[in-house]
Coordinates of N, CA, C and O in Angstrom, one line a residue:
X118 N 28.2 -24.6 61.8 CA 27.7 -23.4 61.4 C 28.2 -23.1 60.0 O 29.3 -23.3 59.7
X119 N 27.2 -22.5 59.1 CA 27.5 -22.1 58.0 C 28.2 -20.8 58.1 O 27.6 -19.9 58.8
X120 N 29.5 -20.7 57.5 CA 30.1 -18.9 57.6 C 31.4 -18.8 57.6 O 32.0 -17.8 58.1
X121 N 32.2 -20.0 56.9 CA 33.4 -20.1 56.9 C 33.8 -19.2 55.8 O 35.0 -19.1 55.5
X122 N 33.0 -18.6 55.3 CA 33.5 -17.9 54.3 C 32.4 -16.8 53.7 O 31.2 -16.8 53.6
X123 N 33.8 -15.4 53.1 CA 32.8 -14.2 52.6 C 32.9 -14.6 51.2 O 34.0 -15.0 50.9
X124 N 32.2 -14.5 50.4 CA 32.6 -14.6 48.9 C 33.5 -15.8 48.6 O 33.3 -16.9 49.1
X125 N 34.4 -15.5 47.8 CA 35.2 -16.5 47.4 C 36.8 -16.7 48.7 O 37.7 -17.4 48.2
X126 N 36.8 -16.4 49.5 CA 37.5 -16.6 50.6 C 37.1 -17.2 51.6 O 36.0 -17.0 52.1
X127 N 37.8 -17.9 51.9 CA 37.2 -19.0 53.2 C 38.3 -19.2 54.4 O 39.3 -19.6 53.8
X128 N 38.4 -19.2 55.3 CA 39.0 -19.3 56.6 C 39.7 -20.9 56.6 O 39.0 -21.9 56.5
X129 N 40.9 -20.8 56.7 CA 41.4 -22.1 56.3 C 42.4 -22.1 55.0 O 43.4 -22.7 55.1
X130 N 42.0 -21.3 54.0 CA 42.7 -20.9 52.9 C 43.9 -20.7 53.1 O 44.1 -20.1 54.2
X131 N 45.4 -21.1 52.1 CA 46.5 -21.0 52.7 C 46.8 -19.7 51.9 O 46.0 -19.4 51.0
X132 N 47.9 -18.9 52.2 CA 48.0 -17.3 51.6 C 48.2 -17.4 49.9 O 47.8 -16.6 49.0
X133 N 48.9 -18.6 49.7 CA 49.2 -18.0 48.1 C 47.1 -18.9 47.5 O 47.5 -19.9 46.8
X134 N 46.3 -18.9 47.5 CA 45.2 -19.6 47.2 C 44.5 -18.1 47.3 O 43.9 -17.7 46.3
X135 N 44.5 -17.1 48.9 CA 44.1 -16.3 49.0 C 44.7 -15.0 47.8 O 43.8 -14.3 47.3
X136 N 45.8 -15.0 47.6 CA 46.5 -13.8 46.3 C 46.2 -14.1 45.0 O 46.1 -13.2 44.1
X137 N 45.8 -15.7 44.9 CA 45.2 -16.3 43.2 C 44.1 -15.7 43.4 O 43.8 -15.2 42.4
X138 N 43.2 -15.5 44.3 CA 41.6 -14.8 44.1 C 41.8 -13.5 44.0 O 41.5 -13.0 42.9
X139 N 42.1 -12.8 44.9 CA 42.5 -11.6 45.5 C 43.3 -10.1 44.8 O 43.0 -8.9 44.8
X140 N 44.5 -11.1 44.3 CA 45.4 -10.5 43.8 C 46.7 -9.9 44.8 O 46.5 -9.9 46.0
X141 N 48.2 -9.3 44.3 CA 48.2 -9.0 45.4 C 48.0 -8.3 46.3 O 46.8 -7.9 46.1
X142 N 48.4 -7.6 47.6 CA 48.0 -7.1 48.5 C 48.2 -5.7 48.1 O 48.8 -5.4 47.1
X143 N 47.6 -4.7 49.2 CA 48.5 -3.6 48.6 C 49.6 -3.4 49.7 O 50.7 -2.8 49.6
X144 N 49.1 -4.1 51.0 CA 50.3 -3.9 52.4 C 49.6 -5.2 52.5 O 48.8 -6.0 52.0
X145 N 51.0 -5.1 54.2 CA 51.4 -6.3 55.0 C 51.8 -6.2 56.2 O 53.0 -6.0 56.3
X146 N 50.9 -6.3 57.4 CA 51.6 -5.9 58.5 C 51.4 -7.2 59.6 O 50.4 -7.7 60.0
X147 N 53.1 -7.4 59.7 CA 53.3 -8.6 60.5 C 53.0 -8.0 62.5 O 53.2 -6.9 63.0
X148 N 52.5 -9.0 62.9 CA 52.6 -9.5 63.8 C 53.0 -10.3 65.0 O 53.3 -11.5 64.6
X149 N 53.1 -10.2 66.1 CA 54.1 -11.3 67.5 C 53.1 -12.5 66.6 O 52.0 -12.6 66.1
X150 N 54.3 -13.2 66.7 CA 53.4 -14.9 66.7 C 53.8 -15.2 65.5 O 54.2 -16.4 65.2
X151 N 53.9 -14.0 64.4 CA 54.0 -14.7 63.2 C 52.7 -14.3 62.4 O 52.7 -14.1 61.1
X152 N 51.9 -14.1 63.0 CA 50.8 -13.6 62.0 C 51.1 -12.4 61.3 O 51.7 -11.3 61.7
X153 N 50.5 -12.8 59.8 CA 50.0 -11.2 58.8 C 48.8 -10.9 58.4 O 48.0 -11.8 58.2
X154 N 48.5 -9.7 58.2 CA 47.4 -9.1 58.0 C 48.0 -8.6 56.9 O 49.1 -8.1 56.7
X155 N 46.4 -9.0 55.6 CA 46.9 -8.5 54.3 C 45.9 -7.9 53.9 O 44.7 -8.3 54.0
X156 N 46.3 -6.6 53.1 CA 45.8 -5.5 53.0 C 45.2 -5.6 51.7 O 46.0 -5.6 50.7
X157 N 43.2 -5.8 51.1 CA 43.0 -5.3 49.6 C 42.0 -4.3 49.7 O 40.9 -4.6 50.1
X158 N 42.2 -3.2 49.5 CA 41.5 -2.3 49.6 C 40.7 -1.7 48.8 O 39.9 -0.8 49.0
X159 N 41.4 -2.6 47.4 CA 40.1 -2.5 46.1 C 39.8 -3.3 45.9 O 39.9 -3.5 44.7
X160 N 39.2 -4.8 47.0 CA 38.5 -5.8 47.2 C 38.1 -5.3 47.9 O 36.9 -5.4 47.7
X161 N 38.3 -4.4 49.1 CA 37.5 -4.5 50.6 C 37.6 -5.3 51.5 O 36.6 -5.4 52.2
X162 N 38.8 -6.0 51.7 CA 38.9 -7.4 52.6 C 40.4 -7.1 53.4 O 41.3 -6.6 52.7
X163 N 40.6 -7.3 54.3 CA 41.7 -7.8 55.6 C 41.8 -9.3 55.9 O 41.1 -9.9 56.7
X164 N 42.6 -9.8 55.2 CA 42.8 -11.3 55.7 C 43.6 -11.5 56.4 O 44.7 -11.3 55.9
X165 N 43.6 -11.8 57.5 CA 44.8 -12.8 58.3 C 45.1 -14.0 58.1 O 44.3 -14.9 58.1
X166 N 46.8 -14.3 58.1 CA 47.5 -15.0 57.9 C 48.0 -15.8 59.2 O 48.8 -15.2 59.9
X167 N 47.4 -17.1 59.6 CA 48.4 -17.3 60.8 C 49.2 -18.5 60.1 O 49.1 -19.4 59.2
X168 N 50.0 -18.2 61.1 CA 51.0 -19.8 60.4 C 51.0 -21.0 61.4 O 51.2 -20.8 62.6
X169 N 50.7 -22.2 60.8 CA 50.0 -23.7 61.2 C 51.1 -24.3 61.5 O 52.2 -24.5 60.9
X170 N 50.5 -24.7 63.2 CA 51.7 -25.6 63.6 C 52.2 -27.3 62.8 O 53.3 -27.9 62.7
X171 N 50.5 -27.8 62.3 CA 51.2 -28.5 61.6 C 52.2 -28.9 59.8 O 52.6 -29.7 59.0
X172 N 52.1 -28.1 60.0 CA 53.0 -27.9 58.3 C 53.3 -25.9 58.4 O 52.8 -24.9 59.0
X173 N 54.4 -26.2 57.6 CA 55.0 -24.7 57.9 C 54.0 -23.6 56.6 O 54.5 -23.1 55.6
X174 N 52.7 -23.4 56.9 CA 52.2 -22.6 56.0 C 51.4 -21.9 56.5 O 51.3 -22.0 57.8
X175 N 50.7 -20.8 55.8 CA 50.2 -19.6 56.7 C 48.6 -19.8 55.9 O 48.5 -19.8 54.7
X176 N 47.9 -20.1 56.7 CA 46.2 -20.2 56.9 C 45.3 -18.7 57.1 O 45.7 -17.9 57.9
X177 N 44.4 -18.5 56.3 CA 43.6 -17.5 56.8 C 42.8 -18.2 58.0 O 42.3 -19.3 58.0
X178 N 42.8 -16.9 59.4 CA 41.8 -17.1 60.6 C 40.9 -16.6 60.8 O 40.0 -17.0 61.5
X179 N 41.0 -14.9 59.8 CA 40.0 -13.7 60.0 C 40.0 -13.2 58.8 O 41.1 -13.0 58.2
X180 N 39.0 -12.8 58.3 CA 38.6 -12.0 57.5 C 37.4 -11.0 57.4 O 36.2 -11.1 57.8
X181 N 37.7 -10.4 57.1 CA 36.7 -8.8 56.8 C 36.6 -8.5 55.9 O 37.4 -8.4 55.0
X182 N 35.2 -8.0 55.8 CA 35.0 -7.0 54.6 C 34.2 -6.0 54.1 O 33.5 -6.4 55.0
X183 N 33.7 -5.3 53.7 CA 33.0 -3.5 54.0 C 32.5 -3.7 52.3 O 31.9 -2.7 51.9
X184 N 32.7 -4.7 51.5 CA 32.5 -4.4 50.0 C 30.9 -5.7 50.0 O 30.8 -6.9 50.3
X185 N 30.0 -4.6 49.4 CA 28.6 -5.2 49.1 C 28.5 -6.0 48.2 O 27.3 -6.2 47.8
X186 N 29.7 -6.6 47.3 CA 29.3 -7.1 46.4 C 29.5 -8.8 46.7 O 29.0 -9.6 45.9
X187 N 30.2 -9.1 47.7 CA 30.6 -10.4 48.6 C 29.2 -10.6 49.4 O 28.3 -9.8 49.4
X188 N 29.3 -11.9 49.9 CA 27.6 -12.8 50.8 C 28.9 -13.9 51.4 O 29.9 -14.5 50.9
X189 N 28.1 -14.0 52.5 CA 28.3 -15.0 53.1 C 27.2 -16.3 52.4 O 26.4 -16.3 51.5
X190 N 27.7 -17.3 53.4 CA 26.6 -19.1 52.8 C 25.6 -19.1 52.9 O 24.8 -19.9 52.4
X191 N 25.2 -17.8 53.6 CA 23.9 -17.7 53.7 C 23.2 -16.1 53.0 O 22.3 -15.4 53.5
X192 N 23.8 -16.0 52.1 CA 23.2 -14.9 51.4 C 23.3 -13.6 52.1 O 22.4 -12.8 51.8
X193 N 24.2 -13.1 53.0 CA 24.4 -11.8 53.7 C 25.3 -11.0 52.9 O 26.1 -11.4 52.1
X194 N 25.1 -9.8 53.2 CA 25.9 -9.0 51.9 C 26.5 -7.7 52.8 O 25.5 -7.3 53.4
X195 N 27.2 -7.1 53.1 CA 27.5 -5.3 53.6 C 25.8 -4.7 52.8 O 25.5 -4.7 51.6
X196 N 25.1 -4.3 53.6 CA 23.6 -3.9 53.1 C 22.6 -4.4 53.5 O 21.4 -4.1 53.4
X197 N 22.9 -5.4 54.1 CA 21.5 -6.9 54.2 C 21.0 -5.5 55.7 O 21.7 -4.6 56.2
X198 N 19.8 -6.0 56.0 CA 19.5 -5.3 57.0 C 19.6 -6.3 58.5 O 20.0 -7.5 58.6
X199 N 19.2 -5.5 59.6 CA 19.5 -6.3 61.0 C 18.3 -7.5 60.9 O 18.4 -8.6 61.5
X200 N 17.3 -7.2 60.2 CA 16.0 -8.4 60.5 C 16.8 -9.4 59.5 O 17.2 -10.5 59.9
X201 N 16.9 -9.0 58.2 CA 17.8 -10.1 57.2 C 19.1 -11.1 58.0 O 19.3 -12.3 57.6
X202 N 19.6 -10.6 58.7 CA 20.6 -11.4 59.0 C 19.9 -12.5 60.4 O 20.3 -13.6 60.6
X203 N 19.2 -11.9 61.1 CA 18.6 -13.1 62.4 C 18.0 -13.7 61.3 O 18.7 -14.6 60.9
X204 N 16.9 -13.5 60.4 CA 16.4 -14.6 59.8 C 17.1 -15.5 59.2 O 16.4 -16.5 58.9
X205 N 18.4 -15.6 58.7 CA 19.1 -16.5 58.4 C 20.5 -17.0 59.5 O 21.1 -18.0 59.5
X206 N 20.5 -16.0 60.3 CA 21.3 -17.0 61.4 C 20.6 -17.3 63.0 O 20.8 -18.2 63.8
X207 N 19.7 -16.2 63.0 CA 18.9 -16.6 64.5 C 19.2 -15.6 65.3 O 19.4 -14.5 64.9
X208 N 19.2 -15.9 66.8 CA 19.1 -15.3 67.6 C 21.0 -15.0 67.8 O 21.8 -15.9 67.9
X209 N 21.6 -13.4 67.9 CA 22.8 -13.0 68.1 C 23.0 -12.5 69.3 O 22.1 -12.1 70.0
X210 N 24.4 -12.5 69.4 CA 24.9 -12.0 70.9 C 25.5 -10.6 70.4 O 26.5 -10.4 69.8
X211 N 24.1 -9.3 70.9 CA 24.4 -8.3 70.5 C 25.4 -7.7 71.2 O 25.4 -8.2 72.3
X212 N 26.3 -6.9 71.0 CA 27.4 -6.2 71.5 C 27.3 -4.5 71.4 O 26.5 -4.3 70.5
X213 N 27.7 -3.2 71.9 CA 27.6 -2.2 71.1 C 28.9 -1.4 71.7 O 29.1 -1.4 72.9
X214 N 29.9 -0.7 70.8 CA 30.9 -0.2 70.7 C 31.4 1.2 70.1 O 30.9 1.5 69.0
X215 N 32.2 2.0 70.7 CA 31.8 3.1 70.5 C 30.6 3.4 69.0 O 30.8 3.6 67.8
X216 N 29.6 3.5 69.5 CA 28.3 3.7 69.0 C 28.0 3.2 67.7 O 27.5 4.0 66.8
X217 N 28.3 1.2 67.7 CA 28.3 1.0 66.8 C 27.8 -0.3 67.2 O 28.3 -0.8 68.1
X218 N 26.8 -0.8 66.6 CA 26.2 -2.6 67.2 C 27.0 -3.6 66.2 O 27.5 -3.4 65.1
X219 N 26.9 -4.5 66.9 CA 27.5 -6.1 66.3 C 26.4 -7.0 66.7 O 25.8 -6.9 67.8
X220 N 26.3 -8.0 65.5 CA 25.4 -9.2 65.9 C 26.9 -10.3 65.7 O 27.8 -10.3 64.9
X221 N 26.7 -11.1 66.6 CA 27.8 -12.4 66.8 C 27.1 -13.3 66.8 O 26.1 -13.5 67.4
X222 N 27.7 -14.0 66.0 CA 26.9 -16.3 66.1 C 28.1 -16.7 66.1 O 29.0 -16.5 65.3
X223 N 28.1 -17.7 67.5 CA 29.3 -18.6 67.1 C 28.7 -19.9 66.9 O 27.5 -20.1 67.2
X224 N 29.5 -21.0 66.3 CA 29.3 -22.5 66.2 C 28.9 -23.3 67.4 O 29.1 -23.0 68.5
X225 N 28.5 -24.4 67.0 CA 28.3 -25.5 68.2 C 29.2 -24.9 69.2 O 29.0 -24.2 70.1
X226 N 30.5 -25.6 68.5 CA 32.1 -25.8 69.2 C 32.9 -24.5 69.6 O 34.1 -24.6 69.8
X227 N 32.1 -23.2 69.7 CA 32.7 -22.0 70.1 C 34.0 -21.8 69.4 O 34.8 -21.1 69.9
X228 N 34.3 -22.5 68.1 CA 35.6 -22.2 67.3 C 35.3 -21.1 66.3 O 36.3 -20.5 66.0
X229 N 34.1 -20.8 65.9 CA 34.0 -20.1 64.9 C 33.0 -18.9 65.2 O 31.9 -19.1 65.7
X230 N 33.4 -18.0 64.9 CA 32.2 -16.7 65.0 C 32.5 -15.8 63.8 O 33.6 -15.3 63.3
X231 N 31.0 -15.8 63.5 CA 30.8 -14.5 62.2 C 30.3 -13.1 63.1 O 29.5 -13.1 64.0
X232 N 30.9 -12.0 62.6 CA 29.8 -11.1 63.6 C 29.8 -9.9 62.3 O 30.6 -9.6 61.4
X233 N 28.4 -9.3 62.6 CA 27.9 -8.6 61.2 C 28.0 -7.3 62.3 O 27.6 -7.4 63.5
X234 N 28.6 -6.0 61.5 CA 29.0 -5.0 62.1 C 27.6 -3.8 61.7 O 27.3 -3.8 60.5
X235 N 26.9 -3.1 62.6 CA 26.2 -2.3 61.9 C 26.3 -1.0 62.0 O 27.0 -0.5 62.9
X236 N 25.7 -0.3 61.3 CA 25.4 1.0 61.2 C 24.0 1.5 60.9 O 23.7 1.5 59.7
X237 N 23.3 1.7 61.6 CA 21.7 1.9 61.7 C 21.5 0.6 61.5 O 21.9 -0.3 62.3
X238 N 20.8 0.3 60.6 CA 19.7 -1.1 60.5 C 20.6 -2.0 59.9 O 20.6 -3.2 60.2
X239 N 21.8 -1.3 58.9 CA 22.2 -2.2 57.7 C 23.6 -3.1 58.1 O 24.1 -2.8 59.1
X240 N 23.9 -3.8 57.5 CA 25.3 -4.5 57.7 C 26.3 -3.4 57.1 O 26.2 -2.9 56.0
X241 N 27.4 -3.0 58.2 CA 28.1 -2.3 57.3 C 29.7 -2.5 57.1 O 30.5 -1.8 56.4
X242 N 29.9 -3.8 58.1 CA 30.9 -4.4 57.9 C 30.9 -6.1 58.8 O 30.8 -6.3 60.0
X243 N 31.2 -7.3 57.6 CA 31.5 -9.0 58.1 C 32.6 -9.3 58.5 O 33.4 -9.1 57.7
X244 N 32.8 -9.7 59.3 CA 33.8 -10.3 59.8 C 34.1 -12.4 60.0 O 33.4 -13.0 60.8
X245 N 34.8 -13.0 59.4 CA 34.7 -14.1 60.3 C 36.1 -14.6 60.8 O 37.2 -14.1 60.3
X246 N 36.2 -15.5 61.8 CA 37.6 -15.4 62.9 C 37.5 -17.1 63.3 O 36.6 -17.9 63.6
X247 N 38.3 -17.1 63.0 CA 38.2 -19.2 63.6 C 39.4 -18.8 65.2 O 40.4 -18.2 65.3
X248 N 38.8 -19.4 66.1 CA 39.1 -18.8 66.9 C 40.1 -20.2 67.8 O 40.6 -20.2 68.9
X249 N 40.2 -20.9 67.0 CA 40.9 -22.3 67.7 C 41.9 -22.7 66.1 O 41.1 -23.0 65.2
X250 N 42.9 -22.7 65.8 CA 43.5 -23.2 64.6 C 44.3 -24.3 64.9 O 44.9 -24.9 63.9

């Protein structure tokens, strides 16, 4: 599946790769396990940091973001509308939460899901999560 990545961030990215684009954070909130979540809030992104069992480094696994000026691989933007996004990924596994819908695609391999958050018609926040590291 295409969607490893919003913009110039991509899932897999090690943290200091993610701060050269980014810049740095403005917070940092650790996690059991070892994971961080890092805070740009004049990017509009949440990245998570997990740290890789094989080499001692910290990987992005999730990322978010609410800023329309980022697209995913397939041209999705915070704005794209609900018909824009099936036409370029297909058929989603709709969800809806306190009064809010999600379209989800995962990959072949159920390792990877993008899920576009909405608010009426439009995208109003991307997510993607590698769900196996």
């Amino acid at each position: 599946m295409e969607g490893k990545r919003i913009g110039p961030i991509s899932i897999g990215l090690e943290e200091k790769a993610v701060i050269a684009i980014l810049g740095k954070p403005s917070s940092r909130k650790g996690y059991e396990g070892g994971t961080s979540v890092l805070v740009f809030p004049k990017e509009g992104f949440l990245v998570a940091m997990t740290p890789m069992r094989e080499k001692p480094s910290m990987k992005a696994t999730d990322i978010s973001t609410t800023n329309s000026a980022y697209k995913t691989g397939k041209g999705i933007h915070v704005g794209s509308t609900a018909a824009e996004v099936t036409r370029a990924y297909g058929t989603p596994r709709v969800s809806s939460y306190e009064g809010k819908t999600s379209y989800a695609f995962l990959d072949n391999n159920n390792y990877l899901v993008i899920t576009f958050e909405l608010s009426g018609d439009k995208v109003s926040k991307i997510m993607v999560s590698y769900l196996e590291m």
